[in-house]
Coordinates of C-alpha atoms and ligand atoms in Angstrom, one line a residue:
M13 CA -31.9 13.3 63.8
A14 CA -29.0 11.5 61.9
N15 CA -25.6 12.9 62.6
P16 CA -24.7 14.6 59.4
S17 CA -21.2 13.6 59.9
T18 CA -21.6 10.0 60.0
H19 CA -21.0 8.3 56.7
L20 CA -19.7 11.3 54.8
S21 CA -17.7 10.7 51.9
R22 CA -14.7 13.0 51.5
S23 CA -14.4 15.3 48.8
V24 CA -11.4 16.9 47.1
S25 CA -11.0 20.5 48.8
R26 CA -7.7 21.4 47.0
V27 CA -5.6 20.2 44.1
V28 CA -1.9 21.0 44.3
A29 CA 0.9 20.4 41.9
G30 CA 4.4 19.7 42.9
K31 CA 7.4 22.0 42.2
A32 CA 10.7 21.0 40.8
A33 CA 13.4 21.4 43.2
S34 CA 16.7 19.9 44.1
D35 CA 18.0 18.7 47.6
G36 CA 20.7 16.7 49.2
A37 CA 23.8 17.3 47.1
G38 CA 21.7 18.0 44.0
V39 CA 19.2 15.2 43.7
K40 CA 16.2 16.4 41.2
L41 CA 12.8 15.8 42.7
N42 CA 9.2 16.8 42.7
R43 CA 8.2 18.7 46.3
I44 CA 4.7 18.4 46.6
I45 CA 4.3 19.2 50.4
G46 CA 6.8 21.9 51.9
Q47 CA 6.7 24.1 49.3
R48 CA 6.0 27.9 49.0
D49 CA 2.1 27.6 48.0
F50 CA 1.3 24.5 50.3
D51 CA 4.0 24.4 53.3
M52 CA 2.2 21.3 55.4
L53 CA -0.9 19.6 56.0
D54 CA -0.6 18.7 59.8
P55 CA 0.9 16.5 60.7
F56 CA 2.5 16.2 57.2
L57 CA 5.5 18.4 56.9
L58 CA 7.0 17.4 53.3
L59 CA 6.1 15.1 50.7
D60 CA 8.8 14.8 47.8
E61 CA 8.6 12.2 44.8
F62 CA 12.2 11.4 43.4
R63 CA 12.0 9.7 39.7
S64 CA 14.6 9.4 37.2
D65 CA 16.5 6.9 35.1
Q66 CA 19.3 9.8 34.7
A67 CA 21.9 9.0 37.1
G68 CA 23.0 12.3 37.3
D69 CA 19.5 13.3 38.5
Y70 CA 20.2 11.3 41.6
L71 CA 23.8 9.9 42.1
A72 CA 24.9 12.7 44.5
G73 CA 22.5 11.5 46.9
F74 CA 21.8 12.9 50.3
P75 CA 25.4 12.9 52.3
D76 CA 25.6 13.3 56.2
H77 CA 22.8 15.7 57.4
P78 CA 21.1 15.8 60.5
H79 CA 17.1 15.7 61.6
R80 CA 15.4 16.5 64.9
G81 CA 11.8 16.7 66.1
F82 CA 10.1 14.6 63.3
E83 CA 10.0 11.4 61.4
T84 CA 11.0 10.5 57.7
V85 CA 9.4 7.9 55.9
T86 CA 10.9 6.7 52.6
Y87 CA 9.2 4.2 50.3
M88 CA 10.8 3.1 47.3
L89 CA 9.0 1.8 44.0
A90 CA 12.3 1.4 42.1
G91 CA 16.1 1.4 42.8
R92 CA 18.2 0.8 45.9
M93 CA 19.2 3.6 48.5
R94 CA 21.7 2.8 51.5
H95 CA 21.3 4.6 54.8
A96 CA 23.8 4.8 57.5
D97 CA 23.6 7.0 60.6
N98 CA 26.1 8.3 63.2
Q99 CA 25.1 5.6 65.7
G100 CA 26.0 2.8 63.6
N101 CA 22.7 2.0 62.1
S102 CA 22.6 1.0 58.4
G103 CA 20.3 -0.6 55.9
L104 CA 19.5 -1.0 52.4
L105 CA 16.1 0.3 51.1
T106 CA 15.1 -2.0 48.2
P107 CA 11.8 -1.9 45.8
G108 CA 8.5 -2.0 47.7
S109 CA 10.5 -1.5 51.2
V110 CA 9.7 1.3 53.5
Q111 CA 11.8 3.0 56.3
W112 CA 10.0 4.7 58.8
M113 CA 12.7 6.6 61.0
T114 CA 11.7 8.7 64.1
A115 CA 14.4 11.2 64.2
G116 CA 13.4 12.2 67.7
R117 CA 16.2 14.1 69.6
G118 CA 18.6 14.0 66.6
I119 CA 20.6 11.8 64.3
V120 CA 23.1 12.5 61.4
H121 CA 22.6 10.2 58.4
S122 CA 23.3 9.8 54.9
E123 CA 20.9 8.4 52.2
M124 CA 22.7 7.4 49.0
P125 CA 21.7 5.7 45.6
E126 CA 23.1 2.0 45.6
Q127 CA 23.4 1.9 41.8
E128 CA 24.9 3.9 39.0
D129 CA 22.0 3.6 36.6
G130 CA 18.6 2.4 35.9
L131 CA 15.3 3.8 37.5
M132 CA 15.4 5.6 41.0
W133 CA 11.7 6.0 42.3
G134 CA 10.2 6.6 45.5
F135 CA 8.9 8.9 48.2
Q136 CA 10.0 10.6 51.1
L137 CA 7.4 12.0 53.6
W138 CA 7.9 14.1 57.0
V139 CA 5.8 13.4 59.6
N140 CA 5.6 15.6 62.9
L141 CA 6.0 14.4 66.3
P142 CA 4.0 15.8 69.0
A143 CA 5.8 18.2 71.3
S144 CA 6.0 15.5 73.9
D145 CA 8.0 13.1 71.9
K146 CA 10.5 15.6 69.9
M147 CA 13.2 14.5 72.3
T148 CA 12.6 10.8 72.3
A149 CA 15.4 8.6 71.4
P150 CA 15.7 7.9 67.5
R151 CA 14.2 4.7 66.3
Y152 CA 14.0 3.1 62.9
Q153 CA 11.3 0.5 61.4
D154 CA 12.8 -1.1 58.3
I155 CA 10.2 -2.7 56.7
A156 CA 11.0 -5.3 53.9
A157 CA 8.8 -5.5 50.7
Q158 CA 7.6 -8.8 51.5
S159 CA 6.5 -7.8 55.0
I160 CA 4.0 -5.3 53.9
P161 CA 0.8 -6.6 53.5
S162 CA -1.1 -6.4 50.1
I163 CA -4.6 -7.5 49.3
E164 CA -7.2 -7.6 46.7
P165 CA -10.5 -6.5 48.2
A166 CA -12.1 -6.2 44.8
A167 CA -11.1 -7.3 41.4
G168 CA -8.2 -5.1 39.9
V169 CA -7.8 -3.0 43.2
S170 CA -4.8 -3.9 45.4
P171 CA -3.7 -1.8 48.1
R172 CA -0.3 -2.3 50.1
V173 CA -0.6 -1.4 53.8
I174 CA 2.5 0.6 54.4
A175 CA 1.0 2.2 57.7
G176 CA -2.0 1.5 59.6
R177 CA -4.8 -1.0 58.6
F178 CA -7.1 -1.8 55.7
G179 CA -9.7 -4.5 56.9
D180 CA -7.6 -7.4 58.3
A181 CA -4.7 -6.3 56.8
V182 CA -2.3 -4.6 59.5
S183 CA 1.1 -2.7 58.7
P184 CA 4.1 -4.0 60.9
V185 CA 5.1 -0.3 61.2
H186 CA 3.7 0.5 64.8
G187 CA 3.9 3.1 67.9
I188 CA 3.4 6.3 65.5
A189 CA 2.2 9.2 67.6
T190 CA -0.2 10.5 64.8
E191 CA -1.8 7.0 64.1
P192 CA -0.9 7.2 60.3
V193 CA -2.7 5.4 57.4
Y194 CA -0.5 5.1 54.3
L195 CA -1.7 3.0 51.2
D196 CA 0.0 2.4 48.0
L197 CA -3.2 1.8 45.9
S198 CA -3.3 0.3 42.5
L199 CA -6.6 0.3 40.3
D200 CA -7.1 -1.1 37.0
A201 CA -9.2 0.9 34.6
G202 CA -12.8 0.6 35.4
T203 CA -12.5 -0.4 39.0
S204 CA -13.0 1.8 42.2
I205 CA -13.2 1.2 46.0
D206 CA -14.2 3.0 49.2
L207 CA -11.7 3.5 51.5
P208 CA -12.3 4.0 55.5
L209 CA -10.2 7.2 57.0
A210 CA -10.7 8.0 60.6
Q211 CA -12.8 11.3 61.0
G212 CA -10.8 14.6 61.9
H213 CA -7.6 13.0 60.4
N214 CA -6.0 15.1 57.7
A215 CA -6.0 13.0 54.5
F216 CA -4.3 13.6 50.9
A217 CA -3.9 11.3 47.9
Y218 CA -1.1 12.0 45.6
I219 CA -1.2 10.1 42.0
Y220 CA 2.0 8.8 40.6
D221 CA 0.7 7.1 37.7
G222 CA -2.3 7.4 35.4
S223 CA -5.3 9.2 36.8
A224 CA -7.8 8.8 39.5
T225 CA -11.4 10.2 40.2
I226 CA -11.9 10.9 43.8
G227 CA -14.9 12.0 45.9
P228 CA -18.5 11.2 45.9
L229 CA -20.0 10.7 42.4
A230 CA -21.8 14.1 42.4
Q231 CA -18.6 16.2 43.3
S232 CA -15.9 13.8 42.1
R233 CA -12.9 15.2 40.3
T234 CA -10.1 13.5 38.0
I235 CA -6.6 13.9 39.3
A236 CA -3.8 13.5 37.0
R237 CA -0.2 12.1 37.7
G238 CA 1.9 14.5 39.7
E239 CA -1.2 16.3 41.5
L240 CA -2.2 15.9 44.9
A241 CA -5.6 16.1 46.1
V242 CA -6.5 17.2 50.0
L243 CA -9.4 15.5 51.0
A244 CA -12.3 17.3 52.9
A245 CA -13.6 16.2 56.3
G246 CA -15.5 12.6 56.3
D247 CA -15.1 9.0 57.3
H248 CA -14.3 7.8 53.8
V249 CA -13.1 8.3 50.4
H250 CA -14.2 6.9 47.1
V251 CA -11.3 6.3 44.4
G252 CA -12.1 5.3 41.2
A253 CA -9.9 4.8 37.8
V254 CA -11.9 5.4 34.8
A255 CA -10.4 5.4 31.2
E256 CA -6.8 4.6 32.7
S257 CA -5.2 2.7 35.6
A258 CA -4.2 4.7 38.5
R259 CA -1.5 4.3 41.0
L260 CA -1.4 6.7 44.0
I261 CA -0.4 7.0 47.7
L262 CA -3.5 7.7 50.1
V263 CA -2.1 9.0 53.5
A264 CA -3.9 10.3 56.5
G265 CA -2.9 11.2 60.1
R266 CA -3.7 12.8 63.4
P267 CA -3.5 16.7 63.1
L268 CA -1.2 17.8 66.0
G269 CA -2.6 21.5 66.1
E270 CA 0.8 22.7 67.8
P271 CA 3.0 25.5 67.1
V272 CA 5.5 24.7 64.1
A273 CA 9.2 26.4 64.2
R274 CA 10.7 25.1 61.2
H275 CA 14.5 25.5 60.0
G276 CA 15.8 23.0 57.4
P277 CA 15.9 19.4 58.8
F278 CA 14.9 20.7 62.1
V279 CA 11.2 20.8 63.2
M280 CA 10.4 21.9 66.8
N281 CA 7.8 24.0 68.4
T282 CA 9.5 27.3 69.0
P283 CA 12.4 29.6 67.5
E284 CA 14.0 29.5 70.9
Q285 CA 14.1 25.3 70.4
I286 CA 15.4 25.7 67.0
V287 CA 18.6 28.1 68.3
E288 CA 19.1 25.3 70.7
T289 CA 19.2 22.7 68.3
I290 CA 21.6 24.4 66.0
R291 CA 23.6 24.8 69.0
D292 CA 23.5 21.1 70.0
Y293 CA 24.2 20.2 66.4
Q294 CA 27.1 22.5 66.2
T295 CA 28.5 21.3 69.5
G296 CA 28.2 17.6 68.1
R297 CA 25.4 16.5 70.7
F298 CA 23.4 14.5 68.2
Ligands
LIG15 FE1 17.3 12.5 55.7

């Protein structure tokens, strides 16, 4: 008998709409993962989309703040953001670039817009670290736009491979514990594609422009801009653009299945570790 779990197309198990939120020193954003109705999708702890051409929505930025126990992934679509930390690292995020920061045992950093007007648009994703890596040394992977592989597996379909691989295109981001795939996918109207996704990995698609049809033909659902589709089990997903073009991020990763103790920018496994983390931060040990 054939194994029913092979060649299973992932359907949409849930659709989540983002909630307007404010973070940092007053940056307006859309919080999709990490809100009351959808607190996480193991190993993903948070997904924010920031998109505004009103300087007052983003100028205040994210002044000095700490992180411990997970990774922050910033992917820019438009605008420029400067990051700097307490260990002397700094860099400029420009359109199409990604910063994969493994906070590990702790950093204090700022993320500030380097523009006074114009569109600022991008995402920040938080990816959990396994218990064994939470106190690892901090590490940055700053990937310039031109170093992110972009391919055209079918006419009108162009994924950028921000993490993981798609066919022969492999992202330069490496050594991530949860083996993530992160694609920025652009589909012209009337096109579709099947994307492989590891069995057992949790996955979601977030539509940031247009609308997309997701899932096997008989059960496909149309997902609109600003909505996130959680994908059910399977080894691939069918994504299409029907009446209009679609732009989306498709993200998958290995769930950790470990306890999560969370307090603002600290994500550990137990409440005791959170108490210790706050003490370490307050006594300048980051
Ligand atoms: Fe941060």
